[in-house]
Amino acid sequence: DAGVTQSPTHLIKTRGQHVTLRCSPISGHKSVSWYQQVLGQGPQFIFQYYEKEERGRGNFPDRFSARQFPNYSSELNVNALLLGDSALYLCASSFRTVIETQYFGPGTRLLVL
Amino acid sequence: QQQVKQSPQSLIVQKGGIPIINCAYENTAFDYFPWYQQFPGKGPALLIAIRPDVSEKKEGRFTISFNKSAKQFSLHIMDSQPGDSATYFCAARGETSGSRLTFGEGTQLTVNP
Protein backbone atom coordinates (compact mmCIF):
# COMPACT_ATOMS: atom_id res chain seq x y z
CA ASP A 1 0.00 0.00 0.00
CA ALA A 2 1.30 3.44 -0.87
CA GLY A 3 1.97 5.71 2.05
CA VAL A 4 2.00 9.49 2.01
CA THR A 5 3.97 10.71 -0.98
CA GLN A 6 5.63 14.09 -1.39
CA SER A 7 7.30 15.82 -4.29
CA PRO A 8 9.88 16.92 -5.00
CA THR A 9 12.27 15.17 -2.61
CA HIS A 10 14.82 17.97 -2.73
CA LEU A 11 14.69 21.56 -3.91
CA ILE A 12 17.14 24.43 -4.09
CA LYS A 13 15.85 27.99 -4.42
CA THR A 14 17.24 31.49 -3.95
CA ARG A 15 15.98 34.21 -1.65
CA GLY A 16 12.84 35.95 -2.89
CA GLN A 17 11.71 33.07 -5.06
CA HIS A 18 8.47 31.12 -4.70
CA VAL A 19 8.13 27.38 -4.09
CA THR A 20 5.28 24.86 -4.36
CA LEU A 21 5.45 21.55 -2.52
CA ARG A 22 3.04 18.71 -3.17
CA CYS A 23 1.56 15.95 -1.06
CA SER A 24 -0.65 12.95 -1.81
CA PRO A 25 -2.28 11.42 1.27
CA ILE A 26 -2.89 7.76 1.90
CA SER A 27 -5.87 6.55 -0.12
CA GLY A 28 -9.06 7.24 1.83
CA HIS A 29 -7.50 9.86 4.08
CA LYS A 30 -9.26 13.20 3.97
CA SER A 31 -7.10 15.27 6.31
CA VAL A 32 -3.68 16.65 5.41
CA SER A 33 -1.36 18.58 7.71
CA TRP A 34 1.89 20.35 6.90
CA TYR A 35 4.87 20.69 9.23
CA GLN A 36 8.23 22.45 8.98
CA GLN A 37 11.22 20.68 10.52
CA VAL A 38 14.34 22.79 10.85
CA LEU A 39 17.53 20.75 11.23
CA GLY A 40 17.97 19.55 14.79
CA GLN A 41 14.46 20.48 15.92
CA GLY A 42 11.05 18.88 16.13
CA PRO A 43 8.43 19.48 13.45
CA GLN A 44 6.40 22.69 13.74
CA PHE A 45 2.75 22.73 12.65
CA ILE A 46 1.96 24.96 9.67
CA PHE A 47 -1.51 24.05 8.35
CA GLN A 48 -4.24 21.46 8.51
CA TYR A 49 -6.80 20.88 5.78
CA TYR A 50 -9.83 18.65 5.95
CA GLU A 51 -12.38 18.23 3.17
CA LYS A 52 -10.67 21.09 1.28
CA GLU A 53 -11.13 23.56 4.12
CA GLU A 54 -8.42 25.03 6.36
CA ARG A 55 -8.98 23.68 9.88
CA GLY A 56 -5.91 25.05 11.60
CA ARG A 57 -2.95 27.33 11.09
CA GLY A 58 0.29 27.52 13.05
CA ASN A 59 2.38 30.58 13.83
CA PHE A 60 3.73 31.16 10.33
CA PRO A 61 3.65 34.36 8.23
CA ASP A 62 1.21 34.97 5.39
CA ARG A 63 3.97 34.04 2.94
CA PHE A 64 2.92 30.48 3.67
CA SER A 65 -0.31 29.27 2.10
CA ALA A 66 -1.82 25.93 1.24
CA ARG A 67 -4.78 24.33 -0.39
CA GLN A 68 -6.40 20.93 -0.71
CA PHE A 69 -7.83 19.56 -3.90
CA PRO A 70 -11.00 17.46 -4.49
CA ASN A 71 -8.84 14.30 -4.56
CA TYR A 72 -7.49 15.32 -1.09
CA SER A 73 -3.98 15.99 -2.34
CA SER A 74 -2.47 19.22 -1.13
CA GLU A 75 -0.02 21.96 -2.05
CA LEU A 76 2.05 24.14 0.25
CA ASN A 77 3.16 27.44 -1.25
CA VAL A 78 5.84 29.71 0.17
CA ASN A 79 6.40 33.16 -1.33
CA ALA A 80 9.37 35.51 -0.99
CA LEU A 81 11.64 32.80 0.35
CA LEU A 82 14.03 33.62 3.17
CA LEU A 83 17.18 31.78 4.20
CA GLY A 84 15.34 30.72 7.35
CA ASP A 85 12.78 28.82 5.30
CA SER A 86 15.41 26.14 4.65
CA ALA A 87 13.98 23.03 6.28
CA LEU A 88 12.38 19.63 5.77
CA TYR A 89 8.69 20.11 4.95
CA LEU A 90 6.58 17.20 6.10
CA CYS A 91 3.09 16.26 5.08
CA ALA A 92 0.94 14.04 7.29
CA SER A 93 -2.42 12.48 6.54
CA SER A 94 -5.17 10.98 8.64
CA PHE A 95 -8.68 9.80 7.93
CA ARG A 96 -10.41 12.53 9.86
CA THR A 97 -9.50 15.54 11.95
CA VAL A 98 -10.19 14.14 15.39
CA ILE A 99 -7.70 12.15 17.36
CA GLU A 100 -6.32 9.57 14.97
CA THR A 101 -2.91 8.39 13.94
CA GLN A 102 -1.15 10.72 11.56
CA TYR A 103 1.05 9.17 8.94
CA PHE A 104 3.98 11.25 7.76
CA GLY A 105 5.53 11.34 4.33
CA PRO A 106 9.30 11.38 3.74
CA GLY A 107 9.33 15.15 3.37
CA THR A 108 10.70 17.67 0.90
CA ARG A 109 14.12 19.07 1.75
CA LEU A 110 14.19 22.79 0.80
CA LEU A 111 17.42 24.74 0.70
CA VAL A 112 17.23 28.50 0.22
CA LEU A 113 20.47 30.17 -0.88
CA GLN B 1 6.39 29.17 23.17
CA GLN B 2 7.89 25.76 23.83
CA GLN B 3 5.00 23.70 25.14
CA VAL B 4 6.68 20.29 25.17
CA LYS B 5 10.18 20.00 26.60
CA GLN B 6 12.20 16.88 25.83
CA SER B 7 15.39 15.55 27.36
CA PRO B 8 18.09 14.49 26.88
CA GLN B 9 19.14 15.88 23.49
CA SER B 10 21.27 12.83 22.85
CA LEU B 11 21.72 9.44 24.45
CA ILE B 12 24.18 6.62 23.94
CA VAL B 13 23.57 3.12 25.32
CA GLN B 14 24.96 -0.33 24.81
CA LYS B 15 22.96 -3.07 23.14
CA GLY B 16 20.50 -4.51 25.63
CA GLY B 17 20.37 -1.32 27.68
CA ILE B 18 17.17 0.58 28.51
CA PRO B 19 17.28 4.14 27.23
CA ILE B 20 14.77 6.50 28.84
CA ILE B 21 13.60 9.71 27.18
CA ASN B 22 11.60 12.25 29.14
CA CYS B 23 9.07 14.91 28.17
CA ALA B 24 7.20 17.56 30.11
CA TYR B 25 4.26 19.60 28.93
CA GLU B 26 2.58 22.80 30.05
CA ASN B 27 -0.80 22.83 28.38
CA THR B 28 -3.35 20.96 30.51
CA ALA B 29 -5.66 20.76 27.48
CA PHE B 30 -3.36 18.16 25.92
CA ASP B 31 -4.96 14.73 26.04
CA TYR B 32 -3.07 12.58 23.54
CA PHE B 33 0.65 11.91 23.74
CA PRO B 34 2.39 10.03 20.90
CA TRP B 35 6.01 9.14 20.40
CA TYR B 36 7.55 9.19 16.93
CA GLN B 37 10.73 7.60 15.61
CA GLN B 38 12.60 9.23 12.74
CA PHE B 39 15.45 7.78 10.71
CA PRO B 40 17.68 10.03 8.57
CA GLY B 41 15.96 10.98 5.33
CA LYS B 42 12.60 9.66 6.48
CA GLY B 43 9.47 11.15 7.94
CA PRO B 44 8.50 10.49 11.57
CA ALA B 45 6.75 7.16 12.21
CA LEU B 46 4.36 6.59 15.10
CA LEU B 47 5.76 4.21 17.72
CA ILE B 48 3.28 4.28 20.56
CA ALA B 49 0.76 6.71 22.07
CA ILE B 50 -1.02 7.18 25.38
CA ARG B 51 -4.03 9.00 26.81
CA PRO B 52 -3.86 10.56 30.29
CA ASP B 53 -6.40 8.14 31.76
CA VAL B 54 -3.73 5.43 32.02
CA SER B 55 -0.32 5.58 33.70
CA GLU B 56 1.51 3.09 31.50
CA LYS B 57 1.25 1.51 28.08
CA LYS B 58 3.41 -1.20 26.54
CA GLU B 59 3.76 -2.19 22.92
CA GLY B 60 6.48 -4.72 22.27
CA ARG B 61 9.78 -3.34 23.59
CA PHE B 62 8.41 0.21 23.93
CA THR B 63 6.74 1.50 27.11
CA ILE B 64 5.26 4.90 27.88
CA SER B 65 4.99 5.99 31.51
CA PHE B 66 2.63 8.89 32.18
CA ASN B 67 2.38 11.12 35.27
CA LYS B 68 -0.61 13.41 34.87
CA SER B 69 -0.09 15.37 38.09
CA ALA B 70 3.52 16.16 37.18
CA LYS B 71 2.61 16.72 33.51
CA GLN B 72 5.41 14.41 32.46
CA PHE B 73 5.72 11.31 30.31
CA SER B 74 8.59 9.13 29.25
CA LEU B 75 9.57 6.48 26.72
CA HIS B 76 11.47 3.36 27.76
CA ILE B 77 13.01 1.04 25.17
CA MET B 78 13.61 -2.42 26.54
CA ASP B 79 16.47 -4.59 25.26
CA SER B 80 17.61 -1.84 22.90
CA GLN B 81 19.18 -2.86 19.58
CA PRO B 82 21.50 -1.04 17.15
CA GLY B 83 18.53 -0.81 14.77
CA ASP B 84 16.79 1.40 17.34
CA SER B 85 19.38 4.12 16.66
CA ALA B 86 17.26 7.05 15.48
CA THR B 87 15.82 10.35 16.61
CA TYR B 88 12.82 10.11 18.92
CA PHE B 89 10.22 12.82 19.32
CA CYS B 90 7.51 13.14 21.91
CA ALA B 91 4.42 15.07 20.95
CA ALA B 92 1.13 16.22 22.37
CA ARG B 93 -2.27 17.16 21.02
CA GLY B 94 -5.44 18.62 22.46
CA GLU B 95 -8.89 17.46 21.44
CA THR B 96 -9.85 20.95 20.36
CA SER B 97 -6.79 21.42 18.18
CA GLY B 98 -7.73 18.96 15.46
CA SER B 99 -4.72 17.13 14.10
CA ARG B 100 -2.21 19.72 15.31
CA LEU B 101 0.72 18.02 17.05
CA THR B 102 3.14 19.93 19.25
CA PHE B 103 6.52 18.20 19.17
CA GLY B 104 9.44 18.13 21.54
CA GLU B 105 12.89 18.97 20.22
CA GLY B 106 13.96 15.36 19.78
CA THR B 107 16.44 12.92 21.29
CA GLN B 108 19.14 11.34 19.13
CA LEU B 109 19.60 7.79 20.37
CA THR B 110 22.64 5.69 19.54
CA VAL B 111 22.70 2.03 20.51
CA ASN B 112 26.19 0.59 20.28
CA PRO B 113 26.65 -3.11 19.39
PDB file of N, CA and C in Angstrom, chain A residues 31 33 35 37 40-45 48 56-58 88 90 94 96-102 104-106, chain B residues 2 9 31-32 36 38 41-46 51 89 93-95 97-106:
ATOM      1  N   SER A  31      -7.752  14.177   5.599  1.00  0.00           N
ATOM      2  CA  SER A  31      -7.099  15.275   6.311  1.00  0.00           C
ATOM      3  C   SER A  31      -5.616  15.290   5.992  1.00  0.00           C
ATOM      4  N   SER A  33      -2.025  17.538   6.913  1.00  0.00           N
ATOM      5  CA  SER A  33      -1.364  18.577   7.708  1.00  0.00           C
ATOM      6  C   SER A  33       0.046  18.784   7.185  1.00  0.00           C
ATOM      7  N   TYR A  35       3.950  20.348   8.157  1.00  0.00           N
ATOM      8  CA  TYR A  35       4.871  20.693   9.234  1.00  0.00           C
ATOM      9  C   TYR A  35       6.204  21.128   8.632  1.00  0.00           C
ATOM     10  N   GLN A  37      10.226  21.212   9.585  1.00  0.00           N
ATOM     11  CA  GLN A  37      11.219  20.680  10.517  1.00  0.00           C
ATOM     12  C   GLN A  37      12.584  21.257  10.189  1.00  0.00           C
ATOM     13  N   GLY A  40      17.688  19.642  13.366  1.00  0.00           N
ATOM     14  CA  GLY A  40      17.970  19.554  14.793  1.00  0.00           C
ATOM     15  C   GLY A  40      16.800  19.893  15.699  1.00  0.00           C
ATOM     16  N   GLN A  41      15.634  20.135  15.114  1.00  0.00           N
ATOM     17  CA  GLN A  41      14.458  20.480  15.917  1.00  0.00           C
ATOM     18  C   GLN A  41      13.284  19.564  15.585  1.00  0.00           C
ATOM     19  N   GLY A  42      12.255  19.634  16.415  1.00  0.00           N
ATOM     20  CA  GLY A  42      11.047  18.883  16.133  1.00  0.00           C
ATOM     21  C   GLY A  42      10.190  19.593  15.096  1.00  0.00           C
ATOM     22  N   PRO A  43       9.321  18.857  14.438  1.00  0.00           N
ATOM     23  CA  PRO A  43       8.428  19.479  13.451  1.00  0.00           C
ATOM     24  C   PRO A  43       7.532  20.547  14.080  1.00  0.00           C
ATOM     25  N   GLN A  44       7.296  21.612  13.315  1.00  0.00           N
ATOM     26  CA  GLN A  44       6.405  22.695  13.743  1.00  0.00           C
ATOM     27  C   GLN A  44       5.188  22.720  12.822  1.00  0.00           C
ATOM     28  N   PHE A  45       3.988  22.753  13.409  1.00  0.00           N
ATOM     29  CA  PHE A  45       2.750  22.727  12.645  1.00  0.00           C
ATOM     30  C   PHE A  45       2.572  23.993  11.828  1.00  0.00           C
ATOM     31  N   GLN A  48      -3.469  22.676   8.674  1.00  0.00           N
ATOM     32  CA  GLN A  48      -4.238  21.455   8.514  1.00  0.00           C
ATOM     33  C   GLN A  48      -5.409  21.743   7.589  1.00  0.00           C
ATOM     34  N   GLY A  56      -6.838  24.569  10.596  1.00  0.00           N
ATOM     35  CA  GLY A  56      -5.905  25.045  11.597  1.00  0.00           C
ATOM     36  C   GLY A  56      -4.699  25.667  10.939  1.00  0.00           C
ATOM     37  N   ARG A  57      -4.118  26.648  11.616  1.00  0.00           N
ATOM     38  CA  ARG A  57      -2.947  27.328  11.093  1.00  0.00           C
ATOM     39  C   ARG A  57      -1.991  27.590  12.250  1.00  0.00           C
ATOM     40  N   GLY A  58      -0.727  27.275  12.036  1.00  0.00           N
ATOM     41  CA  GLY A  58       0.288  27.523  13.051  1.00  0.00           C
ATOM     42  C   GLY A  58       0.807  28.948  12.966  1.00  0.00           C
ATOM     43  N   LEU A  88      13.088  20.788   6.294  1.00  0.00           N
ATOM     44  CA  LEU A  88      12.378  19.632   5.768  1.00  0.00           C
ATOM     45  C   LEU A  88      10.887  19.906   5.954  1.00  0.00           C
ATOM     46  N   LEU A  90       7.245  18.490   5.944  1.00  0.00           N
ATOM     47  CA  LEU A  90       6.578  17.198   6.101  1.00  0.00           C
ATOM     48  C   LEU A  90       5.080  17.334   5.898  1.00  0.00           C
ATOM     49  N   SER A  94      -4.363  11.819   7.758  1.00  0.00           N
ATOM     50  CA  SER A  94      -5.174  10.978   8.638  1.00  0.00           C
ATOM     51  C   SER A  94      -6.577  10.938   8.054  1.00  0.00           C
ATOM     52  N   ARG A  96      -9.566  11.405   9.477  1.00  0.00           N
ATOM     53  CA  ARG A  96     -10.409  12.533   9.861  1.00  0.00           C
ATOM     54  C   ARG A  96      -9.587  13.530  10.659  1.00  0.00           C
ATOM     55  N   THR A  97     -10.215  14.497  11.218  1.00  0.00           N
ATOM     56  CA  THR A  97      -9.497  15.540  11.946  1.00  0.00           C
ATOM     57  C   THR A  97      -9.346  15.204  13.423  1.00  0.00           C
ATOM     58  N   VAL A  98     -10.244  14.409  13.957  1.00  0.00           N
ATOM     59  CA  VAL A  98     -10.187  14.144  15.389  1.00  0.00           C
ATOM     60  C   VAL A  98      -9.044  13.182  15.683  1.00  0.00           C
ATOM     61  N   ILE A  99      -8.890  12.861  16.941  1.00  0.00           N
ATOM     62  CA  ILE A  99      -7.698  12.148  17.362  1.00  0.00           C
ATOM     63  C   ILE A  99      -7.544  10.816  16.640  1.00  0.00           C
ATOM     64  N   GLU A 100      -6.651  10.785  15.707  1.00  0.00           N
ATOM     65  CA  GLU A 100      -6.323   9.574  14.969  1.00  0.00           C
ATOM     66  C   GLU A 100      -4.849   9.620  14.611  1.00  0.00           C
ATOM     67  N   THR A 101      -4.307   8.473  14.316  1.00  0.00           N
ATOM     68  CA  THR A 101      -2.910   8.390  13.938  1.00  0.00           C
ATOM     69  C   THR A 101      -2.643   9.204  12.684  1.00  0.00           C
ATOM     70  N   GLN A 102      -1.601   9.998  12.737  1.00  0.00           N
ATOM     71  CA  GLN A 102      -1.153  10.722  11.561  1.00  0.00           C
ATOM     72  C   GLN A 102       0.015   9.981  10.959  1.00  0.00           C
ATOM     73  N   PHE A 104       3.137  10.245   8.392  1.00  0.00           N
ATOM     74  CA  PHE A 104       3.983  11.248   7.757  1.00  0.00           C
ATOM     75  C   PHE A 104       4.607  10.721   6.469  1.00  0.00           C
ATOM     76  N   GLY A 105       4.763  11.626   5.516  1.00  0.00           N
ATOM     77  CA  GLY A 105       5.530  11.338   4.326  1.00  0.00           C
ATOM     78  C   GLY A 105       7.013  11.534   4.586  1.00  0.00           C
ATOM     79  N   PRO A 106       7.853  11.263   3.566  1.00  0.00           N
ATOM     80  CA  PRO A 106       9.304  11.376   3.740  1.00  0.00           C
ATOM     81  C   PRO A 106       9.797  12.819   3.755  1.00  0.00           C
TER      82      PRO A 106
ATOM     83  N   GLN B   2       7.634  27.181  23.801  1.00  0.00           N
ATOM     84  CA  GLN B   2       7.890  25.765  23.829  1.00  0.00           C
ATOM     85  C   GLN B   2       6.909  25.127  24.784  1.00  0.00           C
ATOM     86  N   GLN B   9      18.989  15.611  24.923  1.00  0.00           N
ATOM     87  CA  GLN B   9      19.137  15.880  23.492  1.00  0.00           C
ATOM     88  C   GLN B   9      19.726  14.685  22.786  1.00  0.00           C
ATOM     89  N   ASP B  31      -4.404  15.998  25.562  1.00  0.00           N
ATOM     90  CA  ASP B  31      -4.958  14.734  26.044  1.00  0.00           C
ATOM     91  C   ASP B  31      -4.586  13.540  25.177  1.00  0.00           C
ATOM     92  N   TYR B  32      -3.557  13.691  24.383  1.00  0.00           N
ATOM     93  CA  TYR B  32      -3.070  12.584  23.545  1.00  0.00           C
ATOM     94  C   TYR B  32      -1.585  12.797  23.362  1.00  0.00           C
ATOM     95  N   TYR B  36       7.181   9.474  18.308  1.00  0.00           N
ATOM     96  CA  TYR B  36       7.548   9.194  16.931  1.00  0.00           C
ATOM     97  C   TYR B  36       9.033   8.852  16.844  1.00  0.00           C
ATOM     98  N   GLN B  38      12.210   8.703  14.053  1.00  0.00           N
ATOM     99  CA  GLN B  38      12.596   9.227  12.743  1.00  0.00           C
ATOM    100  C   GLN B  38      14.010   8.794  12.397  1.00  0.00           C
ATOM    101  N   GLY B  41      16.553  10.995   6.660  1.00  0.00           N
ATOM    102  CA  GLY B  41      15.960  10.977   5.332  1.00  0.00           C
ATOM    103  C   GLY B  41      14.542  10.462   5.271  1.00  0.00           C
ATOM    104  N   LYS B  42      13.958  10.176   6.434  1.00  0.00           N
ATOM    105  CA  LYS B  42      12.597   9.657   6.481  1.00  0.00           C
ATOM    106  C   LYS B  42      11.699  10.578   7.287  1.00  0.00           C
ATOM    107  N   GLY B  43      10.402  10.426   7.097  1.00  0.00           N
ATOM    108  CA  GLY B  43       9.473  11.155   7.939  1.00  0.00           C
ATOM    109  C   GLY B  43       9.284  10.434   9.263  1.00  0.00           C
ATOM    110  N   PRO B  44       8.757  11.124  10.276  1.00  0.00           N
ATOM    111  CA  PRO B  44       8.501  10.488  11.572  1.00  0.00           C
ATOM    112  C   PRO B  44       7.471   9.362  11.433  1.00  0.00           C
ATOM    113  N   ALA B  45       7.684   8.291  12.193  1.00  0.00           N
ATOM    114  CA  ALA B  45       6.753   7.161  12.208  1.00  0.00           C
ATOM    115  C   ALA B  45       6.253   6.950  13.626  1.00  0.00           C
ATOM    116  N   LEU B  46       4.947   6.777  13.781  1.00  0.00           N
ATOM    117  CA  LEU B  46       4.365   6.592  15.102  1.00  0.00           C
ATOM    118  C   LEU B  46       4.837   5.287  15.727  1.00  0.00           C
ATOM    119  N   ARG B  51      -3.088   8.004  26.324  1.00  0.00           N
ATOM    120  CA  ARG B  51      -4.031   9.004  26.810  1.00  0.00           C
ATOM    121  C   ARG B  51      -3.799   9.172  28.306  1.00  0.00           C
ATOM    122  N   PHE B  89      10.944  11.602  18.975  1.00  0.00           N
ATOM    123  CA  PHE B  89      10.217  12.816  19.315  1.00  0.00           C
ATOM    124  C   PHE B  89       8.991  12.465  20.151  1.00  0.00           C
ATOM    125  N   ARG B  93      -1.170  16.576  21.791  1.00  0.00           N
ATOM    126  CA  ARG B  93      -2.266  17.161  21.019  1.00  0.00           C
ATOM    127  C   ARG B  93      -3.475  17.312  21.925  1.00  0.00           C
ATOM    128  N   GLY B  94      -4.213  18.399  21.722  1.00  0.00           N
ATOM    129  CA  GLY B  94      -5.442  18.620  22.464  1.00  0.00           C
ATOM    130  C   GLY B  94      -6.639  18.308  21.595  1.00  0.00           C
ATOM    131  N   GLU B  95      -7.706  17.864  22.195  1.00  0.00           N
ATOM    132  CA  GLU B  95      -8.888  17.459  21.437  1.00  0.00           C
ATOM    133  C   GLU B  95      -9.458  18.594  20.615  1.00  0.00           C
ATOM    134  N   SER B  97      -7.760  20.891  19.142  1.00  0.00           N
ATOM    135  CA  SER B  97      -6.788  21.421  18.183  1.00  0.00           C
ATOM    136  C   SER B  97      -6.713  20.581  16.926  1.00  0.00           C
ATOM    137  N   GLY B  98      -7.710  19.748  16.680  1.00  0.00           N
ATOM    138  CA  GLY B  98      -7.725  18.955  15.461  1.00  0.00           C
ATOM    139  C   GLY B  98      -6.542  18.022  15.403  1.00  0.00           C
ATOM    140  N   SER B  99      -5.858  18.028  14.276  1.00  0.00           N
ATOM    141  CA  SER B  99      -4.718  17.129  14.101  1.00  0.00           C
ATOM    142  C   SER B  99      -3.398  17.765  14.505  1.00  0.00           C
ATOM    143  N   ARG B 100      -3.443  19.008  15.027  1.00  0.00           N
ATOM    144  CA  ARG B 100      -2.210  19.715  15.312  1.00  0.00           C
ATOM    145  C   ARG B 100      -1.419  19.024  16.414  1.00  0.00           C
ATOM    146  N   LEU B 101      -0.194  18.604  16.069  1.00  0.00           N
ATOM    147  CA  LEU B 101       0.717  18.015  17.047  1.00  0.00           C
ATOM    148  C   LEU B 101       1.757  19.055  17.452  1.00  0.00           C
ATOM    149  N   THR B 102       2.038  19.114  18.752  1.00  0.00           N
ATOM    150  CA  THR B 102       3.137  19.931  19.254  1.00  0.00           C
ATOM    151  C   THR B 102       4.253  18.977  19.637  1.00  0.00           C
ATOM    152  N   PHE B 103       5.408  19.129  18.991  1.00  0.00           N
ATOM    153  CA  PHE B 103       6.518  18.198  19.167  1.00  0.00           C
ATOM    154  C   PHE B 103       7.549  18.732  20.154  1.00  0.00           C
ATOM    155  N   GLY B 104       8.232  17.796  20.813  1.00  0.00           N
ATOM    156  CA  GLY B 104       9.439  18.129  21.542  1.00  0.00           C
ATOM    157  C   GLY B 104      10.590  18.312  20.562  1.00  0.00           C
ATOM    158  N   GLU B 105      11.759  18.634  21.099  1.00  0.00           N
ATOM    159  CA  GLU B 105      12.893  18.968  20.224  1.00  0.00           C
ATOM    160  C   GLU B 105      13.663  17.745  19.754  1.00  0.00           C
ATOM    161  N   GLY B 106      13.344  16.587  20.273  1.00  0.00           N
ATOM    162  CA  GLY B 106      13.956  15.363  19.781  1.00  0.00           C
ATOM    163  C   GLY B 106      15.126  14.876  20.622  1.00  0.00           C
TER     164      GLY B 106
END
